[in-house]
Tab-separated table of C-alpha atoms in Angstrom:
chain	number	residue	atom	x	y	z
V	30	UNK	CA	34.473	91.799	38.114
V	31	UNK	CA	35.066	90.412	41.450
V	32	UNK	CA	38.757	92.006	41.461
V	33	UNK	CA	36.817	95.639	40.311
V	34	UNK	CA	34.350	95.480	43.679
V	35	UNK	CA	37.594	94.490	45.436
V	36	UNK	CA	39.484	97.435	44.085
V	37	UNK	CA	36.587	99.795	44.985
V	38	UNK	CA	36.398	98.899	48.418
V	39	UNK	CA	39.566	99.289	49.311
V	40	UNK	CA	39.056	102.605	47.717
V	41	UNK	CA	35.995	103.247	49.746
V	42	UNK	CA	38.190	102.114	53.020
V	43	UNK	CA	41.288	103.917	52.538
V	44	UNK	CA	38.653	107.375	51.924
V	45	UNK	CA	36.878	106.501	55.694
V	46	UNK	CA	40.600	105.954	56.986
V	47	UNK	CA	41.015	109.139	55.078
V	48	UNK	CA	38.197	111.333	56.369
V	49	UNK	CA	38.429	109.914	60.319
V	50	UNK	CA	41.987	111.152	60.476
V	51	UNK	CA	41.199	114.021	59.351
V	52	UNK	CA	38.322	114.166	61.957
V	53	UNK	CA	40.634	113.161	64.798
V	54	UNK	CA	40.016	115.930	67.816
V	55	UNK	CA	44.617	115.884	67.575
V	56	UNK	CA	44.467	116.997	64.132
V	57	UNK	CA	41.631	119.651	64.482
V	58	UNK	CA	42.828	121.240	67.818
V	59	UNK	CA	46.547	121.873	65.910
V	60	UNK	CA	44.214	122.830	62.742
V	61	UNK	CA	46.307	120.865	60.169
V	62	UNK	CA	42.593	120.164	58.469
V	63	UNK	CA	43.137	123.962	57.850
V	64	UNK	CA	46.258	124.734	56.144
V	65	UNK	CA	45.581	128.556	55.927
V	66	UNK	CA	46.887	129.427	58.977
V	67	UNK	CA	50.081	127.566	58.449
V	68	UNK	CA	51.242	129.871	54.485
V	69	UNK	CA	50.192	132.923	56.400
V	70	UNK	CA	52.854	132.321	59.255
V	71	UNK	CA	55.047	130.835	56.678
V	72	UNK	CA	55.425	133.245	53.557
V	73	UNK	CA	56.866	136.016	55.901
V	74	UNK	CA	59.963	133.402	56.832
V	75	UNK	CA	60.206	132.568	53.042
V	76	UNK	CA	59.764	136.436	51.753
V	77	UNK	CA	62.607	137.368	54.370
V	78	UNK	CA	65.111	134.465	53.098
V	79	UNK	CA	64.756	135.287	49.901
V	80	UNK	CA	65.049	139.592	50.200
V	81	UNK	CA	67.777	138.520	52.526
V	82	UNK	CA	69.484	136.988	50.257
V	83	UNK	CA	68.967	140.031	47.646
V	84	UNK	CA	70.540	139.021	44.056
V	85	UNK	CA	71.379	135.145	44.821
V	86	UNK	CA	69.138	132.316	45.433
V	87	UNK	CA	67.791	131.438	48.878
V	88	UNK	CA	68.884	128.690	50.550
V	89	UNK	CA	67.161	125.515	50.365
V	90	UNK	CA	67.849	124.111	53.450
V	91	UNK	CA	66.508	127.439	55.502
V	92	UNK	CA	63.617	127.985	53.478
V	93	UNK	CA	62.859	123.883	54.480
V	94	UNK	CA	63.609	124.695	57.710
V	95	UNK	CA	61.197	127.610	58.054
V	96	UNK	CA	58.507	125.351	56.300
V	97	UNK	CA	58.809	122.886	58.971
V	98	UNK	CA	58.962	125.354	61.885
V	99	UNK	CA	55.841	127.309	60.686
V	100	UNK	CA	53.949	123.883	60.965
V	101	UNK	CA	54.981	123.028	64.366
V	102	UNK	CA	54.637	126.454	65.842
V	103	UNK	CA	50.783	127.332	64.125
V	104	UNK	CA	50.030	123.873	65.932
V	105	UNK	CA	51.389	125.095	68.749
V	106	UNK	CA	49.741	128.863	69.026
V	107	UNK	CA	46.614	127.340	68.116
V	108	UNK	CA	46.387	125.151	70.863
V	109	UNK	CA	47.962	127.723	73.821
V	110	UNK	CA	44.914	130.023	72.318
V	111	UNK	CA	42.568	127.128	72.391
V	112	UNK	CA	43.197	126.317	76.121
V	113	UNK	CA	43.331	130.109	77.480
V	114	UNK	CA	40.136	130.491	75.437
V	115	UNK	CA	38.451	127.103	76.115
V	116	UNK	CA	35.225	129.305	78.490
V	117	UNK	CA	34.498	132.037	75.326
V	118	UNK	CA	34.949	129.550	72.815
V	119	UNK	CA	31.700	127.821	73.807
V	120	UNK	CA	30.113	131.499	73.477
V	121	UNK	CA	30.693	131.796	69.578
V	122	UNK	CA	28.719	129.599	66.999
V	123	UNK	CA	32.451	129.255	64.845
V	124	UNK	CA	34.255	128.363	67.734
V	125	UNK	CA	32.107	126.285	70.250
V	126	UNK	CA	32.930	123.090	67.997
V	127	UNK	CA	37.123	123.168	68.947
V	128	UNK	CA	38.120	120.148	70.420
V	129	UNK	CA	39.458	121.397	73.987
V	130	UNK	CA	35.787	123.689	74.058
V	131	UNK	CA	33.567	120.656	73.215
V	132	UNK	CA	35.512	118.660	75.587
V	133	UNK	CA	36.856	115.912	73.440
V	134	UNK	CA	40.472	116.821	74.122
V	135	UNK	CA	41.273	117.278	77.894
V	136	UNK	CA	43.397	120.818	78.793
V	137	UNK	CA	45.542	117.960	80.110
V	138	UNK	CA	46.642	116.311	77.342
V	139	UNK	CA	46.432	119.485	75.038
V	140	UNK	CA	49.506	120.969	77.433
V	141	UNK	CA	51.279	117.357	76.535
V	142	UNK	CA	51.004	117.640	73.129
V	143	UNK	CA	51.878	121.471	73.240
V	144	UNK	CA	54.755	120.579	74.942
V	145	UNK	CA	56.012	117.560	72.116
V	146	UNK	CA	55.167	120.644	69.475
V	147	UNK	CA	57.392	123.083	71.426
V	148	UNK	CA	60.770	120.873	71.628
V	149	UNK	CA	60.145	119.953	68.215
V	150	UNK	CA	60.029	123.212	67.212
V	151	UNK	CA	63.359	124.088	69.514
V	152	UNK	CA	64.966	121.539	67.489
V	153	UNK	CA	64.327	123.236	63.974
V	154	UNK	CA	65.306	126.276	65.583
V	155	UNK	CA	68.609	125.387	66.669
V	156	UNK	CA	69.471	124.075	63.818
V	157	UNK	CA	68.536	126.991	62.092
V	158	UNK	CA	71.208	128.585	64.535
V	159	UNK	CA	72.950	131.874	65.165
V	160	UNK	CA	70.837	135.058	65.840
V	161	UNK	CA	67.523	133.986	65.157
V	162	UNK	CA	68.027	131.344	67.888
V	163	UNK	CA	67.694	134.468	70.438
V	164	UNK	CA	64.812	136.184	67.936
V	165	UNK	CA	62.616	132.989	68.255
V	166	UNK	CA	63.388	132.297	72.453
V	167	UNK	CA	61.377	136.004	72.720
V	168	UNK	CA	58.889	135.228	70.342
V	169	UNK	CA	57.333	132.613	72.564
V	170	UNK	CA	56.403	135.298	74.925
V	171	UNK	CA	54.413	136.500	72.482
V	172	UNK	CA	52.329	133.558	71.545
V	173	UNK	CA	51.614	133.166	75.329
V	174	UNK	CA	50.364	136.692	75.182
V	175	UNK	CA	48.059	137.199	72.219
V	176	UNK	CA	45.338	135.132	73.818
V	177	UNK	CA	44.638	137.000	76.916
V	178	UNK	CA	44.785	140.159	74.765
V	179	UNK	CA	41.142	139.411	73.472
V	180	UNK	CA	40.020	140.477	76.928
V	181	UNK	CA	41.813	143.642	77.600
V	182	UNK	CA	42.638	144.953	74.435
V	183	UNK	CA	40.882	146.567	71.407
V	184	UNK	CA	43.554	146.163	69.266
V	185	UNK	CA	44.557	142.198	69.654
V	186	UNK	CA	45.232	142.078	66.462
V	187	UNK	CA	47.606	144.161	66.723
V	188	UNK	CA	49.868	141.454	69.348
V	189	UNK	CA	48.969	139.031	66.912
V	190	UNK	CA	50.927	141.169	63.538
V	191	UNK	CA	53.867	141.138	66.241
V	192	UNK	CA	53.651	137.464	66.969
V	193	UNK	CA	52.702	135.991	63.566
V	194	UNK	CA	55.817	137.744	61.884
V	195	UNK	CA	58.329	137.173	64.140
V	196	UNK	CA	59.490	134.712	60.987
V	197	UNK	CA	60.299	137.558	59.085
V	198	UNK	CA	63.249	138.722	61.660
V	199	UNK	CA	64.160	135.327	62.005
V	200	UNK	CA	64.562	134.591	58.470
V	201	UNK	CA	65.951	138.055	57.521
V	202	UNK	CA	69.065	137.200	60.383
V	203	UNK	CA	69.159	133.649	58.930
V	204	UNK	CA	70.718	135.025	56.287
V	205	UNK	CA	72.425	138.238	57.535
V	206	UNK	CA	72.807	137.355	61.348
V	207	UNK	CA	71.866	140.918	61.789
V	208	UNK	CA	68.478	142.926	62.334
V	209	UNK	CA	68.691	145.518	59.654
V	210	UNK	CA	67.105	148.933	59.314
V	211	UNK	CA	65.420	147.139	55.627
V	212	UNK	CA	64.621	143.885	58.406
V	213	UNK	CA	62.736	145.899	60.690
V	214	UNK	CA	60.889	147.962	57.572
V	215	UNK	CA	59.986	144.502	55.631
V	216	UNK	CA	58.573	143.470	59.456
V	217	UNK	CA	56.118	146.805	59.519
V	218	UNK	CA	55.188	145.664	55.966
V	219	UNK	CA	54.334	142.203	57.015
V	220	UNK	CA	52.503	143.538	60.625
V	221	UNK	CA	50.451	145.889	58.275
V	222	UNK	CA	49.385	142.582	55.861
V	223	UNK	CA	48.636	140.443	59.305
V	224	UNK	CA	46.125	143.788	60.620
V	225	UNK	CA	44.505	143.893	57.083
V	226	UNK	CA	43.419	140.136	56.751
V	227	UNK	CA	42.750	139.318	60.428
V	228	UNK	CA	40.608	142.144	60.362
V	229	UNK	CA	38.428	140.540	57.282
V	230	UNK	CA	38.293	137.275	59.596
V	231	UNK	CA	37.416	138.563	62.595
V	232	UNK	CA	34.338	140.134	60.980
V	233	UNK	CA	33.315	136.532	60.741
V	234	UNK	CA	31.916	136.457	64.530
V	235	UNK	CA	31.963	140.167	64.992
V	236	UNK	CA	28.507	139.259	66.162
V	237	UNK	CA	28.914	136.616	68.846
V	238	UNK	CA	32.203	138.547	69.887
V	239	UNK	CA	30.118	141.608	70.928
V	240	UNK	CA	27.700	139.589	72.632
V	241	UNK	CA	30.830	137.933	74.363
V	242	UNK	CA	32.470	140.794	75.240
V	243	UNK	CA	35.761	139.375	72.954
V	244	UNK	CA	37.674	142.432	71.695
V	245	UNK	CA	38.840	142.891	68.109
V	246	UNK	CA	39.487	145.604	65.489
V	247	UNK	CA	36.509	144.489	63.792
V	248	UNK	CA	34.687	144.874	66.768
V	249	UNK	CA	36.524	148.215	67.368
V	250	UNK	CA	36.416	149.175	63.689
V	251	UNK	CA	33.013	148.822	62.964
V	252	UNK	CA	31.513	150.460	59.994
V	253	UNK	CA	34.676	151.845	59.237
V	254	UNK	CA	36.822	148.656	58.860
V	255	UNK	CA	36.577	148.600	55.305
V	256	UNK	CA	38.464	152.012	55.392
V	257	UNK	CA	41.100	150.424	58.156
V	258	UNK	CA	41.541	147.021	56.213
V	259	UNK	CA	42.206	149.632	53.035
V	260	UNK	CA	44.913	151.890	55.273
V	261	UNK	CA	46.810	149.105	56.310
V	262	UNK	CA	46.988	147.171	52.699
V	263	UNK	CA	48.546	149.956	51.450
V	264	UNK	CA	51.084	150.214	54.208
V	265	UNK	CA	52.072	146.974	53.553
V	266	UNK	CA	52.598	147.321	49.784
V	267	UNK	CA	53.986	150.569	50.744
V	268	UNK	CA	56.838	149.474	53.328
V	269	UNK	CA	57.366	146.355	50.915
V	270	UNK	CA	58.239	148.637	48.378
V	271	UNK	CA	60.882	150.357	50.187
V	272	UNK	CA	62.353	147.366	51.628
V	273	UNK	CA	63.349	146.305	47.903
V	274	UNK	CA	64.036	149.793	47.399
V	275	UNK	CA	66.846	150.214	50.257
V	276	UNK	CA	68.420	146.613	48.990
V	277	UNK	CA	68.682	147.967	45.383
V	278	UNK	CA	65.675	145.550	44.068
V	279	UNK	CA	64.901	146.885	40.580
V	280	UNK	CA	61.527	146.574	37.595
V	281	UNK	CA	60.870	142.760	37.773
V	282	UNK	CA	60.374	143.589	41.682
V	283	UNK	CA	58.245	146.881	41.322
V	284	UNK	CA	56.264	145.344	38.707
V	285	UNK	CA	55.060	142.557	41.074
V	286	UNK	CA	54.154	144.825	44.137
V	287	UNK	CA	51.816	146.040	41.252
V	288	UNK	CA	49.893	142.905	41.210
V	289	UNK	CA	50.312	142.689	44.892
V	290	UNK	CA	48.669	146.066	45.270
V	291	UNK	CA	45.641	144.813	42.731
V	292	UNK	CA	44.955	141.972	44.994
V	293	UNK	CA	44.950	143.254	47.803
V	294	UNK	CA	42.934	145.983	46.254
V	295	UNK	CA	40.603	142.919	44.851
V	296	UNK	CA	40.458	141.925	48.476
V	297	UNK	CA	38.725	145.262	49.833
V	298	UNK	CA	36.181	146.199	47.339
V	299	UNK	CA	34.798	142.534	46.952
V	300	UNK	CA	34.490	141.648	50.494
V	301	UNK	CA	31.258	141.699	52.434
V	302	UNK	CA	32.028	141.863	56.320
V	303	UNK	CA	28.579	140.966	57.170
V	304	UNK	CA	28.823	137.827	55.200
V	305	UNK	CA	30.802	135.292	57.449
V	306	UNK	CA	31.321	133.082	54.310
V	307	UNK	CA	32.545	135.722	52.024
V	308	UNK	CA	35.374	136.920	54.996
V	309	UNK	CA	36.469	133.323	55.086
V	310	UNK	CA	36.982	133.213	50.858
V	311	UNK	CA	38.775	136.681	51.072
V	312	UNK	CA	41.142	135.827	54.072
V	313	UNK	CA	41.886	132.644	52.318
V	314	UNK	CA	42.506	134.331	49.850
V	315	UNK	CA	45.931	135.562	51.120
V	316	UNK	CA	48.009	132.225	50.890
V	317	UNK	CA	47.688	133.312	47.038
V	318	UNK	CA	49.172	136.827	47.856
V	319	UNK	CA	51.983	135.520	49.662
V	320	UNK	CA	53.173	133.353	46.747
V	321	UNK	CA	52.395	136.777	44.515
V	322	UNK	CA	54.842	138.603	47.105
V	323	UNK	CA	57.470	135.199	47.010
V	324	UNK	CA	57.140	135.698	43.018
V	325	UNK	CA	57.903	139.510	43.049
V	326	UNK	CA	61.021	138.786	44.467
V	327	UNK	CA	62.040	135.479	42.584
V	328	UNK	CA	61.712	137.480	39.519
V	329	UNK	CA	63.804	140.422	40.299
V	330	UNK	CA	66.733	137.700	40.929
V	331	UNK	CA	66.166	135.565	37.652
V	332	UNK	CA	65.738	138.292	35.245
């Protein structure tokens, strides 16, 4: 018996140890405790490999190397956007509990650890190598960008689709060291996805953001977002079609974008955008598309 309360603290220890990293301000202002963030940057990278790659496998090591990179770089985007939006975070009920807003993480020492992320990340990206070496240089721009585009713009979302895909060129000239008439299709198709589900989330502090002044195509959208977040689902299946089209994909492929399609078609007559808790389920809800997507094209190489 003794050995059996020993055991169960322990237990009870290694769960606090558990939960307080978890709760560390480091882990929260990279938003590792929320994994979401990092498949939706990631399945572009993996989808591009493996259409790249068209009738073979993809390769292990880039696909690894992509994983890695889109968990650096999400900690790194997140915390850019956290400090440039540190004043209107404190302005929205969702957002007002982020580290750098609530002041448990100084802007100092988030720029430190942005700075670790970012040679980290130049280091998968070398070794990645060749033409996507120059592809991912430019993309930083971008993620430097989207934040201040929540002031100015009514479309952010819109710089966001270009930044959050940049994987997609990357891993298409991975493979190819090219950028591809079918590359720069498969990247519409991927923009289109990003416009759709950030759209859904954004209608999570529509709200506040109005109040705020913040500027979003839910905000923009309005009553008519349903009909938007509809529009651009369909581009994406759409484009993604094509792309396996133009690379001579064939019925395993075609078949899948068929479930793809009924997904995202799940996604838009099931979601309420006036239900903050409902938009989170349904955006989440797209880490399970992307492997849909990644098993559309598996198939059409192993049957």
């Amino acid at each position: 018996m003794p050995e059996s309360r020993g055991w169960s603290t322990n237990k009870r220890i290694e769960f606090s140890e558990t939960i307080m990293m978890y709760n560390s301000p480091y882990i929260r202002v990279m938003r590792l405790h929320q994994p979401v963030g990092i498949w939706l940057l990631l399945w572009p990278c993996l989808w591009a490999v493996a259409l790249a790659s068209r009738h073979t496998m993809p390769p292990l090591d880039l696909l690894l190397l992509f994983a890695a990179g889109a968990i650096v770089m999400r900690s790194a985007g997140c915390i850019i956007n956290d400090i440039v939006d540190k004043d209107i975070d404190v302005k929205v009920e969702r957002t007002k509990i982020r580290p750098i807003a609530a002041g448990e993480i100084s802007v100092k020492a988030a720029i430190v650890l942005t700075g670790v992320l970012m040679l980290i990340g130049l280091l998968i990206l070398l070794e990645i190598g060749g033409l996507a070496v120059a592809i991912g240089f430019g993309s930083v721009i971008l993620v430097g960008l989207y934040p201040f585009m929540k002031r100015v713009m009514p479309y952010p979302q819109l710089i966001l689709a270009f930044t959050f895909n940049i994987g997609a060129l990357m891993g298409w000239a991975a493979v190819t060291q090219a950028i591809s008439v079918e590359s720069l299709i498969f990247y519409a198709s991927c923009m289109c996805w990003t416009m759709g589900y950030d759209t859904i989330y954004a209608h999570q502090d529509v709200r506040d953001d109005r109040k705020a002044g913040i500027k979003s195509t839910a905000v923009t959208f309005g009553k008519y977002s349903r009909s938007f977040i509809a529009l651009f689902y369909a581009l994406m299946v759409l484009l993604m079609a094509y792309t396996g089209l133009r690379i001579g994909f064939g019925l395993p492929f075609f078949l899948g974008m068929l479930w793809v399609a009924a997904h995202l078609g799940w996604q838009v007559y099931t979601v309420d955008l006036d239900n903050p808790r409902d938009c989170l389920r349904v955006f989440r809800s797209n880490t399970i598309l992307g492997a849909i997507v990644f098993a559309a094209i598996m198939l059409e190489k192993i049957l």
